[in-house]
mmCIF file of C-alpha atoms in Angstrom:
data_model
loop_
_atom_site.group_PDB
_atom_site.id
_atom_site.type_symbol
_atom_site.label_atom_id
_atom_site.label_comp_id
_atom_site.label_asym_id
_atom_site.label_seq_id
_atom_site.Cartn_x
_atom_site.Cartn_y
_atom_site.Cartn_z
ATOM 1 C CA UNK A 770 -5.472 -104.652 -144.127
ATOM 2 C CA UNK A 771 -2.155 -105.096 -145.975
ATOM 3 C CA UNK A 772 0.826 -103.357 -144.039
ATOM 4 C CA UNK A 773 3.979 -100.970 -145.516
ATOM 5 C CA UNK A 774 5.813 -102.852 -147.952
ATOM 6 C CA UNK A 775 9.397 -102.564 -148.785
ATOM 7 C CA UNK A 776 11.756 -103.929 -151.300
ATOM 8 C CA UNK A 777 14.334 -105.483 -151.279
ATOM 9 C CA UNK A 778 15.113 -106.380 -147.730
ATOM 10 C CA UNK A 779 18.827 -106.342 -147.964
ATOM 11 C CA UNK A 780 21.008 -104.853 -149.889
ATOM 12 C CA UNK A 781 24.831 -105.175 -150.079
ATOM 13 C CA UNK A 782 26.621 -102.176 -152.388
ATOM 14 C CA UNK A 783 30.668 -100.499 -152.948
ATOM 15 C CA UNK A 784 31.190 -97.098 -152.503
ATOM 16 C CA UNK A 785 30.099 -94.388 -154.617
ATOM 17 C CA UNK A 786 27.344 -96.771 -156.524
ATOM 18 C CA UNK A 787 23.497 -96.369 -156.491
ATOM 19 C CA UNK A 788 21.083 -97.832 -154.901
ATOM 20 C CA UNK A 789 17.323 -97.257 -154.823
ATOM 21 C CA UNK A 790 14.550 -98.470 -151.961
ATOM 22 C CA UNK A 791 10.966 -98.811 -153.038
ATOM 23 C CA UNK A 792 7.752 -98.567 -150.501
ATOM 24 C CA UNK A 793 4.145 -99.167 -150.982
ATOM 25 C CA UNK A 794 1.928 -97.405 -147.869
ATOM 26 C CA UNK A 795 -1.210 -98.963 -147.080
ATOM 27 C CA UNK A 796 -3.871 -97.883 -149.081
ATOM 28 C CA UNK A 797 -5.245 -94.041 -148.467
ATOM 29 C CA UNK A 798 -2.559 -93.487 -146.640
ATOM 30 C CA UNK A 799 -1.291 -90.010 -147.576
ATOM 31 C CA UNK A 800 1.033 -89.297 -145.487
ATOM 32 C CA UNK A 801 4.591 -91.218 -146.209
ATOM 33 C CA UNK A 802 8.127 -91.383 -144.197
ATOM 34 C CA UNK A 803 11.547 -92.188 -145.058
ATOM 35 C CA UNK A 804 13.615 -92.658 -141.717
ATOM 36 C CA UNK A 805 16.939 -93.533 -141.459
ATOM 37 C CA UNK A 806 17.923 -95.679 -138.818
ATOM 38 C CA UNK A 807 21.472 -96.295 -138.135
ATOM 39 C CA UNK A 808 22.743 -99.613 -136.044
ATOM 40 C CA UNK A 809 22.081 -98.258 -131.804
ATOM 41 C CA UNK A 810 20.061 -95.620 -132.553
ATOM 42 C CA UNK A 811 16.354 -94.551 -133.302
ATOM 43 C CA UNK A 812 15.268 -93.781 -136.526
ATOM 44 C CA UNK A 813 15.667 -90.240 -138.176
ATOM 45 C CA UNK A 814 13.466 -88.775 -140.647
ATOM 46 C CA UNK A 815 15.000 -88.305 -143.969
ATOM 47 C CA UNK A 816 11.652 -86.722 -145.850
ATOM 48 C CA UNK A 817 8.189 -86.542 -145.538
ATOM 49 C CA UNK A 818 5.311 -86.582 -148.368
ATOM 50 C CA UNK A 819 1.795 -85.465 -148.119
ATOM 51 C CA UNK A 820 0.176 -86.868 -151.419
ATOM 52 C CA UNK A 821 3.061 -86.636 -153.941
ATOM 53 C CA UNK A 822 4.066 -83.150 -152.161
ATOM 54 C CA UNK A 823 7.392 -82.933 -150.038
ATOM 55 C CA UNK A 824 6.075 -81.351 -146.389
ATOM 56 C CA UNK A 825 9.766 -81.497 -144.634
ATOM 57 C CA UNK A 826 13.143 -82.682 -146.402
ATOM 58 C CA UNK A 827 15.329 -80.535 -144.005
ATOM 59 C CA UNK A 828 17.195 -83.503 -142.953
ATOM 60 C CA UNK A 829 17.833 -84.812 -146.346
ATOM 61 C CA UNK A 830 21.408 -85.039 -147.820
ATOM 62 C CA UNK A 831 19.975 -83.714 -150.947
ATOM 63 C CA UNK A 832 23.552 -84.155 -152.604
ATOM 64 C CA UNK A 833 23.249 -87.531 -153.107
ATOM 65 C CA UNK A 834 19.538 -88.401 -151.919
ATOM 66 C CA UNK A 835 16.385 -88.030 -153.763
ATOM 67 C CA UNK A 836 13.039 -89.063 -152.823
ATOM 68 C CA UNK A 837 9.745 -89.572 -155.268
ATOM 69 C CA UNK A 838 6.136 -89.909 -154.833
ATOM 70 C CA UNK A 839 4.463 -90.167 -158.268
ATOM 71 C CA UNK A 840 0.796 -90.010 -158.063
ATOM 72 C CA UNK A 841 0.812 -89.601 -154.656
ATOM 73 C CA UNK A 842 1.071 -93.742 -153.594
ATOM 74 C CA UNK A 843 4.700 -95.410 -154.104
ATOM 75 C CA UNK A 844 7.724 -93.948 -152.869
ATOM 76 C CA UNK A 845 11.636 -94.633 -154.152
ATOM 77 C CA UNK A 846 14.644 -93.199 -152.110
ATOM 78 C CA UNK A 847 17.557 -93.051 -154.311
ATOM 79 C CA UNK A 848 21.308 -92.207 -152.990
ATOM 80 C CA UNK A 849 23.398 -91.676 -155.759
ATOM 81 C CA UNK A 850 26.621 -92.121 -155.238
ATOM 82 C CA UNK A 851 26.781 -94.326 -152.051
ATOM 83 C CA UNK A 852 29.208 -93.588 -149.090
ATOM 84 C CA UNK A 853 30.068 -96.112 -146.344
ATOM 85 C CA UNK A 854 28.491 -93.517 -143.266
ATOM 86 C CA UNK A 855 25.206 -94.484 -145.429
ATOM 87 C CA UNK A 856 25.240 -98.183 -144.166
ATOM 88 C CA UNK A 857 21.627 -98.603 -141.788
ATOM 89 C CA UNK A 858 18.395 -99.594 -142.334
ATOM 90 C CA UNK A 859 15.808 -97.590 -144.197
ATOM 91 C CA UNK A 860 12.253 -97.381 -143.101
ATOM 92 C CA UNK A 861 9.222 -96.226 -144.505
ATOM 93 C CA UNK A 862 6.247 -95.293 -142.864
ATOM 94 C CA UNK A 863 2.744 -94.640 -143.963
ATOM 95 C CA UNK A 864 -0.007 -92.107 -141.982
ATOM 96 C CA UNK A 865 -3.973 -91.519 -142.617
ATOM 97 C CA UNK A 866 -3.899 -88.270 -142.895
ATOM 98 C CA UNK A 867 -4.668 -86.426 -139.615
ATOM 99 C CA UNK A 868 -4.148 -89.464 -137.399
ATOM 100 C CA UNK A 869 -1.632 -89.747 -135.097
ATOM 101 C CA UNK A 870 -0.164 -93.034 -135.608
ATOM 102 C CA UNK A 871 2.495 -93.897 -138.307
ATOM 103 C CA UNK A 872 2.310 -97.481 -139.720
ATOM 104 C CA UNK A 873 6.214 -98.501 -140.482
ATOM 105 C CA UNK A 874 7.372 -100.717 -143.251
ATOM 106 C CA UNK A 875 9.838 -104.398 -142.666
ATOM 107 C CA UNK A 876 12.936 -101.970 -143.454
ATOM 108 C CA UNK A 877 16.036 -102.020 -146.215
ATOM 109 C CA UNK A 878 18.824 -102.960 -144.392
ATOM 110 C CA UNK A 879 21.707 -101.215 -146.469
ATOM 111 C CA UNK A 880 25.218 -102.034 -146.329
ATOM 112 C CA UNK A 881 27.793 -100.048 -148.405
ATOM 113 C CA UNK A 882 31.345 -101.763 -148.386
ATOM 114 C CA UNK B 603 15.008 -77.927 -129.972
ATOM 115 C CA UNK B 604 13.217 -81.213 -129.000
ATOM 116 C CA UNK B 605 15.139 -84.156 -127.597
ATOM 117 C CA UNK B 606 13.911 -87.782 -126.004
ATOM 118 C CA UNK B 607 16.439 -89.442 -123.865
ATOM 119 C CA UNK B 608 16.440 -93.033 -122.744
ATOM 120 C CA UNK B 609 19.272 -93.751 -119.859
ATOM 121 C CA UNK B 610 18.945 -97.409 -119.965
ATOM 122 C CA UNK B 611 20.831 -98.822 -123.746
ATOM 123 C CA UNK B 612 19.796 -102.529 -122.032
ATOM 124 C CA UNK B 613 17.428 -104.294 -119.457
ATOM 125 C CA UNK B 614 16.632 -107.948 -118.477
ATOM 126 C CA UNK B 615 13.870 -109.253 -116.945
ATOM 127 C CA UNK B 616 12.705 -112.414 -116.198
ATOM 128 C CA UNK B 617 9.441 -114.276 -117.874
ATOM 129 C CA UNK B 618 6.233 -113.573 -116.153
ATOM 130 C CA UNK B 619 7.775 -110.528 -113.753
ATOM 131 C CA UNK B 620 7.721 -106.431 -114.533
ATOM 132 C CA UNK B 621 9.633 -104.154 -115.945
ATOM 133 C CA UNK B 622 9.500 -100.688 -116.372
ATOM 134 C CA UNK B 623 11.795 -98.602 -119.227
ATOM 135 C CA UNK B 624 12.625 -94.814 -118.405
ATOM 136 C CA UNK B 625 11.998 -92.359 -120.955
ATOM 137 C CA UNK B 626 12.231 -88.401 -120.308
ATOM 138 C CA UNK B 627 12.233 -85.656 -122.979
ATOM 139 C CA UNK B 628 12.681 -81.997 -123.214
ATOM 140 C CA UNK B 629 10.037 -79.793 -124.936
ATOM 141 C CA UNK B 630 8.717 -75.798 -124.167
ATOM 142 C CA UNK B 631 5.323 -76.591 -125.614
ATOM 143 C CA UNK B 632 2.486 -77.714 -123.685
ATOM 144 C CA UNK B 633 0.498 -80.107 -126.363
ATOM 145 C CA UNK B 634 2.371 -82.671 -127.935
ATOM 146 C CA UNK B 635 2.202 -86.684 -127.931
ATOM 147 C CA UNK B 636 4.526 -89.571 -126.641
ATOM 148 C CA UNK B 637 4.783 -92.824 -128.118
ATOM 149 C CA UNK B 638 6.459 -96.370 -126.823
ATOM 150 C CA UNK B 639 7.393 -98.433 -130.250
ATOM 151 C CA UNK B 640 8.452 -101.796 -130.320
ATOM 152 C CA UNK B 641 10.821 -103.095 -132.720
ATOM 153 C CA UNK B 642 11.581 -106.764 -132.782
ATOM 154 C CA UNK B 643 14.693 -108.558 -134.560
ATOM 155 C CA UNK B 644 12.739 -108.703 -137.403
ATOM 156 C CA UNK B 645 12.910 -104.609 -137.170
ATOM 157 C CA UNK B 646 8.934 -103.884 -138.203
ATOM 158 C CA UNK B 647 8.636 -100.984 -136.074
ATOM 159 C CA UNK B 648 5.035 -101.507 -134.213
ATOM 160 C CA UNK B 649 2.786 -98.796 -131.968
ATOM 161 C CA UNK B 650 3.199 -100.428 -128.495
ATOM 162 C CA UNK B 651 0.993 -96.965 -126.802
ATOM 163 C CA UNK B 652 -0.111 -93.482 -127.303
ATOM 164 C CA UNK B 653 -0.557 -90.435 -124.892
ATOM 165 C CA UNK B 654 -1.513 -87.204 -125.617
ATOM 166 C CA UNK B 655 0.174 -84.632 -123.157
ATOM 167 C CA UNK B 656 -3.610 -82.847 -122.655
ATOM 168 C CA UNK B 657 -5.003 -86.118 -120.788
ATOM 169 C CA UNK B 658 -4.038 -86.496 -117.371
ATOM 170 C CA UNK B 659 -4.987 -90.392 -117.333
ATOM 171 C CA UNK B 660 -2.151 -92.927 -118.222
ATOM 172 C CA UNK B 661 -2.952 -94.528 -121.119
ATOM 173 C CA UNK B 662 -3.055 -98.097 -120.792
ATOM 174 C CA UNK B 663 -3.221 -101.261 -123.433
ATOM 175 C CA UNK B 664 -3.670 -104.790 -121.910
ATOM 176 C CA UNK B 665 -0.296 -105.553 -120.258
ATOM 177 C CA UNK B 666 1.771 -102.204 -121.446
ATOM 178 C CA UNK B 667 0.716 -99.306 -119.584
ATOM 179 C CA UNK B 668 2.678 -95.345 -119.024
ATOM 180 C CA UNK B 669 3.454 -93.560 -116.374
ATOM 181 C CA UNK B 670 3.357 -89.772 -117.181
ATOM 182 C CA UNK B 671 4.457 -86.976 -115.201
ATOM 183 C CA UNK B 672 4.269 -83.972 -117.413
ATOM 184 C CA UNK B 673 5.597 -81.201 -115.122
ATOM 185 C CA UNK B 674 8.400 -84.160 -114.851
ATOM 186 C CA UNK B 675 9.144 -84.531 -118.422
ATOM 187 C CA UNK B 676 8.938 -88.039 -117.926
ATOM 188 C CA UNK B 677 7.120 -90.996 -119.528
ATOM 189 C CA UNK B 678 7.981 -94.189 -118.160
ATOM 190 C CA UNK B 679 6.489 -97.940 -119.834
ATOM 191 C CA UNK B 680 5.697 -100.671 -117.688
ATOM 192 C CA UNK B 681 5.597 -103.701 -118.955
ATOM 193 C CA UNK B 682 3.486 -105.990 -117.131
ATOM 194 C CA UNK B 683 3.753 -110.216 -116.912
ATOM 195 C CA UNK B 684 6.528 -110.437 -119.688
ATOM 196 C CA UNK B 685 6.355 -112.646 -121.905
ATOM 197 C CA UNK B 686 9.243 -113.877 -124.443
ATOM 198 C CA UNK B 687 7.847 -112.119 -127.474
ATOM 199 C CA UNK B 688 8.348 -108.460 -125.726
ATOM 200 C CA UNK B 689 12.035 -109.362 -126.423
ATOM 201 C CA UNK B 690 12.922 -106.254 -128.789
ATOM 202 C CA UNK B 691 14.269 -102.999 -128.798
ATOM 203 C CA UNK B 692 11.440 -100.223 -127.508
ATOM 204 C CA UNK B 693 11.645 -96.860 -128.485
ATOM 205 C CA UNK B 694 10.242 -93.838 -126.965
ATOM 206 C CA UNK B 695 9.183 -90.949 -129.281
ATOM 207 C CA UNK B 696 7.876 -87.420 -129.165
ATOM 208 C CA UNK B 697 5.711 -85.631 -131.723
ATOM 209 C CA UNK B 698 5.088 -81.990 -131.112
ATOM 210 C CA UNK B 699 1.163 -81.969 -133.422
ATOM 211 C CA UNK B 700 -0.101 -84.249 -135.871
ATOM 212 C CA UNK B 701 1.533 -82.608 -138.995
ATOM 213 C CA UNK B 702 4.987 -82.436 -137.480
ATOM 214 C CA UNK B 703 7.488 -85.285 -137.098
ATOM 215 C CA UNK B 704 8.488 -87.563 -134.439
ATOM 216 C CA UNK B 705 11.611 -87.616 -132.618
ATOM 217 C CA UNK B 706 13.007 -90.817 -131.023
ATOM 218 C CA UNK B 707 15.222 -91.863 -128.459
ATOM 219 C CA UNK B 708 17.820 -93.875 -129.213
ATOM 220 C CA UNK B 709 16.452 -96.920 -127.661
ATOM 221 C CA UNK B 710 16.292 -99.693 -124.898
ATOM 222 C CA UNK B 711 16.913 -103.275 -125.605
ATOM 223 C CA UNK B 712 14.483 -105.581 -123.845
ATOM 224 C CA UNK B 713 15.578 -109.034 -122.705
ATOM 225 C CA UNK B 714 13.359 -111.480 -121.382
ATOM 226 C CA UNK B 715 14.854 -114.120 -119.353
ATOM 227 C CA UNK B 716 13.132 -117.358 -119.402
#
């Protein structure tokens, strides 16, 4: 069974540009996570999807953030503009629905100079 | 409001010996379930064990295995005849019911010593 998958890996940006993180669950998974995990500490969730619906985006910074889920698979994270406190890695994780166990993506480490 | 503390940033221990990495949390609800993750340098986040707060047995998976004491708050993981590859950081994490999210410490870092 093919795992989260995340692109790209790295990515190096300058203040107040864009930047945008794509993840692919594993298949049937309808459940899908954005966490963000800054450097020493555990990861925080940023937005959670059930299907292509939003369940919880309380901890979003909806100013510059904005999360997708078109037809209920793929996910992009967007942050538009970029500000140096936004520098971590960004995880995605995927969930059968009703299980208990969330599958997480390789990461995008981000690094805004 | 839910919170999972872990007191130790760092631990060591050498190949083949065990180690055990403190965890407690602070919830008012009585069903919920705790989690040990492992993340590695390469930083895939993986399930390292599962407990549900309703079973009273520790859950145990080959050489990782919890010590739970509800009443406590607590939910310790012992690691047992470490090996190099348990090298990583190891998170513990709450989740409150299946639809809600989890909440995780801010981590241990796991050295193994050869």
């Amino acid at each position: 069974e093919a795992g989260v998958a995340q692109s790209p890996r790295y990515k190096i940006i300058e203040k107040r540009q864009s930047v945008a993180f794509w993840c692919n669950p594993i298949s049937g998974h309808a459940t899908l996570y954005w966490y963000q995990q800054i450097l020493g500490q555990g990861p925080k969730l940023l937005i959670q999807f059930q299907n292509n619906g939003v369940v919880d985006d309380s901890q979003l910074p909806k100013d510059r953030f904005s999360a997708e889920r078109l037809k209920g698979v793929d996910s992009t994270l967007k942050i538009q503009p970029a500000k140096l406190e936004d520098s971590a890695v960004y995880l995605c994780a995927s969930e059968l629905n009703y299980q208990e166990t969330q599958y997480f993506g390789p990461g995008t480490r981000l690094l805004v100079l | 409001a839910q919170t999972v503390t872990q007191s130790q940033p760092e631990m060591s221990v050498q190949e083949a010996e065990t180690v055990t990495l403190s965890c407690t949390y602070d919830t008012s609800e009585s069903d919920y379930y705790l989690f040990w993750y492992k993340q590695p340098p390469s930083r895939q986040m993986i399930l390292v064990i599962r407990q549900e707060a309703y079973k009273q047995q520790n859950a145990t998976e080959n050489r990782f295995s919890v010590n739970f004491q509800k009443a406590a708050k607590s939910f310790s993981l012992k690691i047992s005849d470490s090996q190099l590859g348990d090298a990583a950081m190891y998170f513990c994490a709450y989740r409150l019911n299946r639809d809600d999210k989890i909440i995780f410490g801010k981590g241990t870092r796991l050295h193994i010593l050869p």
